[in-house]
Coordinates of N, CA and C in Angstrom, one line a residue:
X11 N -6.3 35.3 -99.3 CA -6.3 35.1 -97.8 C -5.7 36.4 -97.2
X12 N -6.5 36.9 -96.2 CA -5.7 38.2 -95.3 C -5.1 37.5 -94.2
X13 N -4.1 38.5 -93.9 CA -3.6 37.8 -92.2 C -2.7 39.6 -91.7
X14 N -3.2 39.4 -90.8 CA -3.3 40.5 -89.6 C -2.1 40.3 -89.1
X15 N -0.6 41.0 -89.1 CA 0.3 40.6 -88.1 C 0.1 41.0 -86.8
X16 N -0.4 42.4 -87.2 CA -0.6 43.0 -85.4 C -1.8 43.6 -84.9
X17 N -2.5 42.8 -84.1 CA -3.8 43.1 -83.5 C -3.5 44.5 -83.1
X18 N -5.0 45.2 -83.0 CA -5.8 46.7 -83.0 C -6.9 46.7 -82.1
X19 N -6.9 47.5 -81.0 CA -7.7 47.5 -80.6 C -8.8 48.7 -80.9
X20 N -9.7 48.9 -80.3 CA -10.9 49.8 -80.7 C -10.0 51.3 -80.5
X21 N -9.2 51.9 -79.7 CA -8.6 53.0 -80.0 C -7.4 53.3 -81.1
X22 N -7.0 51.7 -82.2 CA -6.3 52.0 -82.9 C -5.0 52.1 -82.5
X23 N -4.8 51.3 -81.5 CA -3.4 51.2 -80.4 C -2.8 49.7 -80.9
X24 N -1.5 49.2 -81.6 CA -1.7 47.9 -81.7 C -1.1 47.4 -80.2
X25 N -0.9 46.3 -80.3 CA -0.3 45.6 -78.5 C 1.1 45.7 -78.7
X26 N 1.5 45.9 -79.9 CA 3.4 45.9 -79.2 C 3.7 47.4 -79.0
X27 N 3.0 48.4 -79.7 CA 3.2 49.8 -79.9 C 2.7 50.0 -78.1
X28 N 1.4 48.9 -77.8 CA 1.1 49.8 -76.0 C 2.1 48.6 -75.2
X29 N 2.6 48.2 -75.5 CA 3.8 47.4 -74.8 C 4.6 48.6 -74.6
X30 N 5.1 49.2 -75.6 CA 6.7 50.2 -76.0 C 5.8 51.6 -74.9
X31 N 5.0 52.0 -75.5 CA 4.4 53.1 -74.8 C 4.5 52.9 -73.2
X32 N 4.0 51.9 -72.7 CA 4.0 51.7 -71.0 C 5.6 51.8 -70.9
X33 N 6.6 51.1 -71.3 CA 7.6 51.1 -71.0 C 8.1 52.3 -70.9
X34 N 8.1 53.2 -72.1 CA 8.4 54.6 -72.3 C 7.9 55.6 -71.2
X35 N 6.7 55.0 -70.9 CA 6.2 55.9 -69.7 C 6.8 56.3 -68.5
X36 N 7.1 54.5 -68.4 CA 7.4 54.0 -67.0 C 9.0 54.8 -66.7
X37 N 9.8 54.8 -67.9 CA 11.6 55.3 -67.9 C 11.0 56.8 -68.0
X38 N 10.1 57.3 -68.5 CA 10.3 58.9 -68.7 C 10.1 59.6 -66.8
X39 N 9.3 58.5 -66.3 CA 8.9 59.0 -65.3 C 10.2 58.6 -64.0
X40 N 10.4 57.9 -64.2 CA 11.6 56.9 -63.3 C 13.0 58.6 -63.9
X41 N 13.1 58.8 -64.9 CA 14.3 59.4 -65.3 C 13.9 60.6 -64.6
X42 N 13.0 61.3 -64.6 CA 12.5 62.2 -64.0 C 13.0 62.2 -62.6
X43 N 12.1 61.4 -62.1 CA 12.4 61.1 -60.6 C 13.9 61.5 -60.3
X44 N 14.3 60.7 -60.5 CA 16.2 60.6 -60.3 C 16.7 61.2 -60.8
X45 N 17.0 62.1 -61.6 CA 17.4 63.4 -62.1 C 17.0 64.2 -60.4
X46 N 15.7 64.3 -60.5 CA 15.8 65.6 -59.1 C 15.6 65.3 -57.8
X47 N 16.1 63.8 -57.7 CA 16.2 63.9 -56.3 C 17.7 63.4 -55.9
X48 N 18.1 63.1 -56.8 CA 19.8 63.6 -57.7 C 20.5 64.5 -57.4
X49 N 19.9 65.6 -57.9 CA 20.2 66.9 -58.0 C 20.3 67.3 -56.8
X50 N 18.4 67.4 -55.9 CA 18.7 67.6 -54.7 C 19.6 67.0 -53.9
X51 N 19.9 65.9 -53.8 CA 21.1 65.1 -52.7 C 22.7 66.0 -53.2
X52 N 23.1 66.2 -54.6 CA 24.1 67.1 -54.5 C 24.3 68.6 -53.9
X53 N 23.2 69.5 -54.8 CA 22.9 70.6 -54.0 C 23.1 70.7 -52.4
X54 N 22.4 69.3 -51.5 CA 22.6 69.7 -49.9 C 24.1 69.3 -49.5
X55 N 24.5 68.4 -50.1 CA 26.1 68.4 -50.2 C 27.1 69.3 -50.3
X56 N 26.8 70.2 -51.1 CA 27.9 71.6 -51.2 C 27.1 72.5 -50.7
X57 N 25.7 72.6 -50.1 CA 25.1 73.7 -49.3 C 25.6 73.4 -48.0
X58 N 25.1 72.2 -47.5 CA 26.4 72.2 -46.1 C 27.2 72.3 -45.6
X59 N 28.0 71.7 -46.3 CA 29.5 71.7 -46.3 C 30.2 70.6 -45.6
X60 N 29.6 69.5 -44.8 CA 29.7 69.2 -43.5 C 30.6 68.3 -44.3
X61 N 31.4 67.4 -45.1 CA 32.5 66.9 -45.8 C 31.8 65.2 -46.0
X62 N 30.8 65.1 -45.4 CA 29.8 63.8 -45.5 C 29.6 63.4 -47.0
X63 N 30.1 62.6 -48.1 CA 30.3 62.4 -49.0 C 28.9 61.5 -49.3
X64 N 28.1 60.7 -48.5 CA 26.8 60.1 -48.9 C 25.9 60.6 -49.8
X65 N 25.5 61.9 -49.1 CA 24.5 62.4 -50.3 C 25.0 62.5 -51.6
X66 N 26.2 63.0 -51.3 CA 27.1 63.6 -53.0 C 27.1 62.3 -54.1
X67 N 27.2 60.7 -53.0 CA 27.2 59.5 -54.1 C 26.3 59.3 -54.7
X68 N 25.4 59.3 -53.6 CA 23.9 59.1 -54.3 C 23.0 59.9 -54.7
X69 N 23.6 60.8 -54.9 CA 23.4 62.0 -56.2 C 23.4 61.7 -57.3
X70 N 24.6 61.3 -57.1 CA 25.5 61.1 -58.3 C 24.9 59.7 -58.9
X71 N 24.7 58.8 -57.9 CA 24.3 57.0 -58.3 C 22.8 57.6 -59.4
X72 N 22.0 58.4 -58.6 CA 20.3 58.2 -58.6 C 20.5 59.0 -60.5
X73 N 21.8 59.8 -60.4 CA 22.0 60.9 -61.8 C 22.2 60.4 -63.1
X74 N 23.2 59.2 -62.7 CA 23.6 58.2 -63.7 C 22.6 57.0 -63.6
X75 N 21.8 56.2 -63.0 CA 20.5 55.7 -63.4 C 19.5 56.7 -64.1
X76 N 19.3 57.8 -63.8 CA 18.7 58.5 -65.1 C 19.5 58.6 -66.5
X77 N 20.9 58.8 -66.4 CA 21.1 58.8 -67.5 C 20.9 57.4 -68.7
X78 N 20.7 56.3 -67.6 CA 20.4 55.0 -68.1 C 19.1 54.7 -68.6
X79 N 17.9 55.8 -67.8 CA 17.1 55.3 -68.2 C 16.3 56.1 -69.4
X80 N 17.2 57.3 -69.7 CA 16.7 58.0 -71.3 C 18.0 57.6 -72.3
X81 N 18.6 56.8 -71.8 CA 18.9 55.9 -73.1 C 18.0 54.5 -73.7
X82 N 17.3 54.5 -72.4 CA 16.3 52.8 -72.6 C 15.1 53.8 -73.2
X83 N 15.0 54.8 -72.9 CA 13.8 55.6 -73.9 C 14.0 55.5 -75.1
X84 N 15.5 56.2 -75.4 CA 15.6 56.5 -76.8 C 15.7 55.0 -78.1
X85 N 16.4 54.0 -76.8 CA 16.5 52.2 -77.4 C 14.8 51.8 -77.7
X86 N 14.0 52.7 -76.9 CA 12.5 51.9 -76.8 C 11.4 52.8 -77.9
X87 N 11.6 53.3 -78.1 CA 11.3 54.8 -79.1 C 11.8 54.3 -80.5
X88 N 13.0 53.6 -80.7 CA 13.6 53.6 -82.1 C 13.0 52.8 -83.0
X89 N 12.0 52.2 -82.8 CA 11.5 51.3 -84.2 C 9.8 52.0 -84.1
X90 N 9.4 52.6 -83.0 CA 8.1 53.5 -83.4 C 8.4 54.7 -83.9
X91 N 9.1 55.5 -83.7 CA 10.1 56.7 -84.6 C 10.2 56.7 -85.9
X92 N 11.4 55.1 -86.0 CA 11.4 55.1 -87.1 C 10.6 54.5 -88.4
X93 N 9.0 54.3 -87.7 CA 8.2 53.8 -89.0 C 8.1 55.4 -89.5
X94 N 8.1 56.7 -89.3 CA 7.5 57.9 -89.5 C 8.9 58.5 -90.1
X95 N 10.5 58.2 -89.3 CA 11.7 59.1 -89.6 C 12.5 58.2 -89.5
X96 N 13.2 57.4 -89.9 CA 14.4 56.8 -89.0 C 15.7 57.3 -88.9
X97 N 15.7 58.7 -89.5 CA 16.9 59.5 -89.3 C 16.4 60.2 -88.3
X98 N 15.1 60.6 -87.6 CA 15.3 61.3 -86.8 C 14.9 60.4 -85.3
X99 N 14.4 59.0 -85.8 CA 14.7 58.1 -84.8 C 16.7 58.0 -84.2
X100 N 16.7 57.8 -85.0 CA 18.5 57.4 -85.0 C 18.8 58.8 -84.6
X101 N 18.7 60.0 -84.7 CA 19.2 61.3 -83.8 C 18.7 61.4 -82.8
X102 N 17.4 60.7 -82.3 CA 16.4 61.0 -81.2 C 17.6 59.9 -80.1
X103 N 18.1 58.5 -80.4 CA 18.8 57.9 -79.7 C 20.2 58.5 -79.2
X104 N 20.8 59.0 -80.7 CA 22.2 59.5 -80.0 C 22.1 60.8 -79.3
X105 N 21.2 61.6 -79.6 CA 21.0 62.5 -78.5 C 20.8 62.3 -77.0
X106 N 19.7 61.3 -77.1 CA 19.7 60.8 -75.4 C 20.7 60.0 -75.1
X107 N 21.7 59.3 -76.0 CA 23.2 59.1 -75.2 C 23.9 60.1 -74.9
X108 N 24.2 61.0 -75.6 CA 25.0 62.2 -75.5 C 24.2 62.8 -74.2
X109 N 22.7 62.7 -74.4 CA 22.6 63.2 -72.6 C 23.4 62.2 -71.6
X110 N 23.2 60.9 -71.3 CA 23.8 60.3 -70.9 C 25.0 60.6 -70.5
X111 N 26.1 60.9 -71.6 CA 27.5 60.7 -71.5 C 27.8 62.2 -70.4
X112 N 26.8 63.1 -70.7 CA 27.2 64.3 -70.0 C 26.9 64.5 -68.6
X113 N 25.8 63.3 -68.2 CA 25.3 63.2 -67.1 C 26.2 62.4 -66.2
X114 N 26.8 61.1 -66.9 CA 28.3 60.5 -66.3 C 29.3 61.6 -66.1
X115 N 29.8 62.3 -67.1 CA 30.6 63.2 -66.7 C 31.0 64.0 -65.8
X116 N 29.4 65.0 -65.4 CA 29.5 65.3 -64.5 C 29.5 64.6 -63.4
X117 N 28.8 63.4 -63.4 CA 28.9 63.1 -61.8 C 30.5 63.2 -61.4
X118 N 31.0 62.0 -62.7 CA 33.1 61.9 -62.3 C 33.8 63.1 -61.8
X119 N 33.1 64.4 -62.7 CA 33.9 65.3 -62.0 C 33.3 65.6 -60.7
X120 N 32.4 65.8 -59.8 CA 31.6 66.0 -58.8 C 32.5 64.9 -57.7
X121 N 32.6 63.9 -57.9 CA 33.0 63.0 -57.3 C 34.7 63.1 -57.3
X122 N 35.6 63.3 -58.3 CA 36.5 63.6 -58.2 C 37.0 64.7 -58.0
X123 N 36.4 65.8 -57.7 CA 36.8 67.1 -57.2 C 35.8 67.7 -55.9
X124 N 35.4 66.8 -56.1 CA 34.6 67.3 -54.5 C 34.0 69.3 -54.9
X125 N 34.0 69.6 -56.0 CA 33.8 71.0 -56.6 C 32.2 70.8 -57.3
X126 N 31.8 72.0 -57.0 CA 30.1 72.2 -57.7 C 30.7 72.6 -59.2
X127 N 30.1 71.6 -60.1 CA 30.0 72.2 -61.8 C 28.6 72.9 -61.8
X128 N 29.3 74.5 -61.4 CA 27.9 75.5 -61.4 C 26.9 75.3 -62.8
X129 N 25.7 75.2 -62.5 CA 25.1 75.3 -64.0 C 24.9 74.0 -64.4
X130 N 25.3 73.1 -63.9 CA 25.8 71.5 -64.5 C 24.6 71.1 -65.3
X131 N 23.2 71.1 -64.6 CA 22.5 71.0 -65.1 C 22.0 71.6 -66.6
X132 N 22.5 73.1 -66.8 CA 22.3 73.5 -68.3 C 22.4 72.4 -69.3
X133 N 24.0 72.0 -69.0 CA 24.4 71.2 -70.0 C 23.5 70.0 -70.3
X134 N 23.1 69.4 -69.3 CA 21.9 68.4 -69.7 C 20.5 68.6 -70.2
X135 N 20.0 69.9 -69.6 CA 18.8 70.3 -70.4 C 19.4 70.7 -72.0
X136 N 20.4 71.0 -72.4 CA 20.7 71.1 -73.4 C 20.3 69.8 -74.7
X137 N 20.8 69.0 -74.0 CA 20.8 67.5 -74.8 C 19.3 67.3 -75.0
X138 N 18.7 67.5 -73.5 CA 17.1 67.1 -73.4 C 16.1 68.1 -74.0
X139 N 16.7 69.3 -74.3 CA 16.1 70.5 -75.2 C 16.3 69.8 -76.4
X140 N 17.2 69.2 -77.2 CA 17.2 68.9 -78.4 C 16.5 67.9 -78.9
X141 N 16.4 66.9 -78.3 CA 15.6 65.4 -78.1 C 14.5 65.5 -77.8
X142 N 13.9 66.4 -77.0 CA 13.0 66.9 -76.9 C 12.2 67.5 -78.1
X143 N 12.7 68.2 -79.0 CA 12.2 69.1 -79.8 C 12.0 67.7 -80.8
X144 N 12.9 66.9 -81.2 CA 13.0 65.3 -82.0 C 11.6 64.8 -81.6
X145 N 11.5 64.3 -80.8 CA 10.3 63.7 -80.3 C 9.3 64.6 -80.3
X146 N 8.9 65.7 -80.3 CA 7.5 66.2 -80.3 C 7.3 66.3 -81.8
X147 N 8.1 67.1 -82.0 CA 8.3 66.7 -84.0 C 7.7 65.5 -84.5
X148 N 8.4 64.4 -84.2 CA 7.5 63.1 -84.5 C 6.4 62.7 -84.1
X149 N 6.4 63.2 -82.6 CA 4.7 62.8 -82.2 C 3.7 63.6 -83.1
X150 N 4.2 64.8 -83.0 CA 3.2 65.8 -84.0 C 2.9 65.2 -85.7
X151 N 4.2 65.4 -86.1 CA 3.9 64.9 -87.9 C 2.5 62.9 -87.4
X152 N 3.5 62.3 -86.9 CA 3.1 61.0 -87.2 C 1.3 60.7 -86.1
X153 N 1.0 62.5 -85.6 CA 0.0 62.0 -84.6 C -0.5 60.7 -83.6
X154 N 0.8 60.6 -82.7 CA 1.1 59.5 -82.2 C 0.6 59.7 -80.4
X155 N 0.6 60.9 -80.3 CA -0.5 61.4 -79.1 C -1.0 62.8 -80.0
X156 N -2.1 63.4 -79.0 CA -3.1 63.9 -79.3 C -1.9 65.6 -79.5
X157 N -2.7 66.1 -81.1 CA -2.1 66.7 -81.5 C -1.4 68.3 -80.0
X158 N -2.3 68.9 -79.2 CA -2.0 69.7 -78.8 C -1.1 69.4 -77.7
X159 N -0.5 68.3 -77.0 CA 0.5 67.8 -76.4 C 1.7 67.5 -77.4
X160 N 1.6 67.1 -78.7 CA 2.9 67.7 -79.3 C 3.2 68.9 -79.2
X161 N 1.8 70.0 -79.1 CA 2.8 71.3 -79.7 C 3.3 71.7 -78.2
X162 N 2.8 70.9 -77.3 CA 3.1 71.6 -75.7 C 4.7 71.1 -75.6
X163 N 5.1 70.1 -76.2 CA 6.4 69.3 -76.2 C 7.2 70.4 -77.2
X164 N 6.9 71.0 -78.2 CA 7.6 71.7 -79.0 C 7.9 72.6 -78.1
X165 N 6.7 73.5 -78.3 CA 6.9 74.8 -77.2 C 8.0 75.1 -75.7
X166 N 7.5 73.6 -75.0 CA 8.4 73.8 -73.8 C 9.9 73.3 -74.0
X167 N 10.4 72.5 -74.9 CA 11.4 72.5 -75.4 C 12.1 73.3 -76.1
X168 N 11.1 74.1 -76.8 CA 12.1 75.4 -77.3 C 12.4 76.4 -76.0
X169 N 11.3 76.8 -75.3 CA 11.3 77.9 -74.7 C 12.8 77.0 -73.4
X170 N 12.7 75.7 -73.3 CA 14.3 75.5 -72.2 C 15.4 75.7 -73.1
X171 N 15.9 75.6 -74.1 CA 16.6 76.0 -75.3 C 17.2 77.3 -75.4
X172 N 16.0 78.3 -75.0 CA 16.3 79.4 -75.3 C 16.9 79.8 -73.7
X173 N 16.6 79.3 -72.9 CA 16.6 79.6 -71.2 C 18.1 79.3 -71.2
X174 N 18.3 78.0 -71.7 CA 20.1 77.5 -71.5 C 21.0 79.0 -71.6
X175 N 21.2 79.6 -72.9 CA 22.0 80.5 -72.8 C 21.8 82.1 -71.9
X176 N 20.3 82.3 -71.5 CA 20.2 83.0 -70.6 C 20.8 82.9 -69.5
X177 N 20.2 81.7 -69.0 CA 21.4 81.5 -67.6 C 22.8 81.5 -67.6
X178 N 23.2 80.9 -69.0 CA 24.5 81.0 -68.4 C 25.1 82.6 -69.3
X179 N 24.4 83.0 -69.4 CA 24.8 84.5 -69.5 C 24.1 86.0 -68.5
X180 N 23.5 84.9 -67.6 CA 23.2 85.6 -66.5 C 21.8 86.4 -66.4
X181 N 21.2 86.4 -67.3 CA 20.5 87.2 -67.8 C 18.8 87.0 -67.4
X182 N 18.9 85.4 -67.2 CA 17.6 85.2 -65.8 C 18.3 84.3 -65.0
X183 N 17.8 84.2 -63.9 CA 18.1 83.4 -62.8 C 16.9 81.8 -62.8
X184 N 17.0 80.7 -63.5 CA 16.6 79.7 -63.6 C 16.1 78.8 -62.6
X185 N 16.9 79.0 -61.8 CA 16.3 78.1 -60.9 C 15.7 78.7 -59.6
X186 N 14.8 80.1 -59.8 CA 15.0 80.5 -58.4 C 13.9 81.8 -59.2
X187 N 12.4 82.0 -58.6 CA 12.1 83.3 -58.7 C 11.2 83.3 -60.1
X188 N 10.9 84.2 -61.1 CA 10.0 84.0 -62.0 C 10.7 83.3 -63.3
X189 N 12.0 83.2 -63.2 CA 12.9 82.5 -64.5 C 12.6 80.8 -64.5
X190 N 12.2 80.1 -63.3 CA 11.5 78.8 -62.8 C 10.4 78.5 -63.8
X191 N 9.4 79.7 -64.1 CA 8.5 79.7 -65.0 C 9.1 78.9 -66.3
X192 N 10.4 78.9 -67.3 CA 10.8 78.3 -68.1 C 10.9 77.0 -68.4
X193 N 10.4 76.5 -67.0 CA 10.6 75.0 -66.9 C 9.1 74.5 -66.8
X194 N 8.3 75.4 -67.1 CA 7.1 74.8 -66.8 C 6.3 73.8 -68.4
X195 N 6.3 74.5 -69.0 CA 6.0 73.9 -70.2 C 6.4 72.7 -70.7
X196 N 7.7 72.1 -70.5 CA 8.6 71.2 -70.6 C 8.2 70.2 -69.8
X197 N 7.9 70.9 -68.5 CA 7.9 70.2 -67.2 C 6.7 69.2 -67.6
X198 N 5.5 70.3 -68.0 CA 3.9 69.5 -67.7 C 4.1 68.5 -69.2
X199 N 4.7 68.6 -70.0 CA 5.0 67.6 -71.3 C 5.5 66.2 -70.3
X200 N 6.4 66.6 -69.7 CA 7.4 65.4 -69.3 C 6.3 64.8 -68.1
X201 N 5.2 65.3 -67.9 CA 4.7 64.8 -66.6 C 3.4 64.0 -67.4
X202 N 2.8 64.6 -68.5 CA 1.4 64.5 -68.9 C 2.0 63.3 -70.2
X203 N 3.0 63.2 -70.9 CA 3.2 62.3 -71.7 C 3.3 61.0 -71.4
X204 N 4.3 60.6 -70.1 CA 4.3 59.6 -69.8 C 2.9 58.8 -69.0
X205 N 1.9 59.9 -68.6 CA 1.2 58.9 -67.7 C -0.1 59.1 -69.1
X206 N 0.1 59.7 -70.1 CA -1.1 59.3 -71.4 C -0.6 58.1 -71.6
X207 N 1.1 57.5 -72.0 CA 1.4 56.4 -72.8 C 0.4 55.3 -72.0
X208 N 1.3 55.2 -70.4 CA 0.9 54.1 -69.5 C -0.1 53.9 -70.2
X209 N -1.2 55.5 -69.5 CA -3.1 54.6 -69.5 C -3.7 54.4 -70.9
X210 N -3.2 55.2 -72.3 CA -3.7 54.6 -73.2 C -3.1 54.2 -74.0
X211 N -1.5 54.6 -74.1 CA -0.4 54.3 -75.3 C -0.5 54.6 -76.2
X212 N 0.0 54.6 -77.8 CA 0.3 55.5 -79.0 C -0.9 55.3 -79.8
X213 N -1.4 56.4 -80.4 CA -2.4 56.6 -80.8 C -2.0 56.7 -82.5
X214 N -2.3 55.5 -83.3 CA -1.8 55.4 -84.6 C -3.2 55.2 -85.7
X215 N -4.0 56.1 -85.9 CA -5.0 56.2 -86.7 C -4.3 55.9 -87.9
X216 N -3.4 56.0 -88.5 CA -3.2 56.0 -89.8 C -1.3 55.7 -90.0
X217 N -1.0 54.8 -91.2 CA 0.2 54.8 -91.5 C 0.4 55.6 -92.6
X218 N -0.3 56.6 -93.3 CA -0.2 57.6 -94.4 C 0.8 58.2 -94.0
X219 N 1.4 58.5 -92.8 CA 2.4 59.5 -91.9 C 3.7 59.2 -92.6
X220 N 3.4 57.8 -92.5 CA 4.9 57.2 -92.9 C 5.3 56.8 -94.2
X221 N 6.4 57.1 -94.9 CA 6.7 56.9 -95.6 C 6.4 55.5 -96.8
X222 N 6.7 55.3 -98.0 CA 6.6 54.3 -98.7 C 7.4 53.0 -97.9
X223 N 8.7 53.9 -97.9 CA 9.8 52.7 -97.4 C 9.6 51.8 -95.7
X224 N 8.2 53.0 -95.2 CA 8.9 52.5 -93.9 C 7.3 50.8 -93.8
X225 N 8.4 50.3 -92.7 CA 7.6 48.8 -92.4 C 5.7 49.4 -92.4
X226 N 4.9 49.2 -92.2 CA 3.2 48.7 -92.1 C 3.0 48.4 -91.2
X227 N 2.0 48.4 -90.2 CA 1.8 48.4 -88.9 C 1.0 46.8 -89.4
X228 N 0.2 46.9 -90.3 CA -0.4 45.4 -90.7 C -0.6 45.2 -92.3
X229 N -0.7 44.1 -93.0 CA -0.2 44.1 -93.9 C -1.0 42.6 -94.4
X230 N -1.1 42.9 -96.0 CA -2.3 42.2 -96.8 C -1.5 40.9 -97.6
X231 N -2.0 39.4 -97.6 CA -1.1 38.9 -98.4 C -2.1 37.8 -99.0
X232 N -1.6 37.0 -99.9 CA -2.5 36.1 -100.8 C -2.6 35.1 -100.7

């Protein structure tokens, strides 16, 4: 007797993997969001000066819902990660907390010193440079989207990686001018990944990717 635990559709997507995938979509894009319209509401804060503390909160509110919602990535990612790595699933999570935790931080200090943490943002592309490079890694080995959108995930994550210590050694100007260019590869990963998951979700031709030990996407019994 066979029995199928998890239905396949004709693109080799099962229904809980495009369950995780919309979800993943839906937070990569939401986190996005809020990250820079975040950012922006801080920035006009200490550009004006005018002592109006509104924007600076909900800067700070919309900064720390992103940081919530690439932890529900990294929670939603960890059991499709780890059919392929589960060590590099379990790094891919604590990485996106540790972005988290730095994303809280700064807001506390922002809010308690009423002072700009110049750069503030490095520190978080820092985190999301490293998790970043995790996850394309895996997308790539386990062919879980279409091979040349992992290497665009590699690439733009290395190339913000390398940009962190430029800026803060002065050496390009990042947010402003042709140094902006650094963010583009990263950028069109973070924009083109999530709306592939939504419309078609993880693309799993094969469990050869994955190890002996890891679970079977479906599985044969007697």
């Amino acid at each position: 007797m066979t029995t199928t635990h998890t239905h396949r559709d004709r693109h080799g997507t099962d229904t809980a993997s495009r369950s995780t995938a919309r979800s993943v979509g839906a937070l990569f894009l939401f986190s996005t969001a809020t990250f820079l319209v975040g950012d922006a509401l801080i920035q006009e804060y200490f550009s004006t000066g005018t002592g109006r503390t509104g924007s600076l909160v909900a800067g700070v509110l919309l900064q720390t819902l992103c940081g919530l919602a690439v932890v529900g990535i990294g929670l939603a990612l960890r059991r499709t990660l780890g059919r392929y790595s589960t060590t590099l699933a379990t790094a891919y999570l604590v990485t996106r907390c540790l972005e988290c935790l730095a994303i809280v931080a700064v807001g506390v200090y922002l809010l308690a010193t009423k002072s700009l943490f110049e750069q503030y943002e490095l520190l978080v592309y820092l985190f999301s440079g490293i998790a970043g490079l995790v996850l394309s890694f895996v997308l790539l080995r386990a062919r879980l989207v279409p091979v040349w959108l992992a290497w665009l995930g590699l690439v733009g994550y290395g190339v913000l990686l390398l940009a962190i210590p430029a800026g803060l050694l002065d050496i390009a100007t990042l947010d402003s001018g042709p140094g902006m260019l650094m963010y583009v590869p990263g950028g069109l990963f973070e924009l083109i990944l999530p709306i592939l998951l939504i419309a078609k979700g993880f693309h799993t031709p094969s469990m050869r990717a994955a190890g002996p030990d890891r679970e079977p996407v479906t599985s044969v019994g007697a």
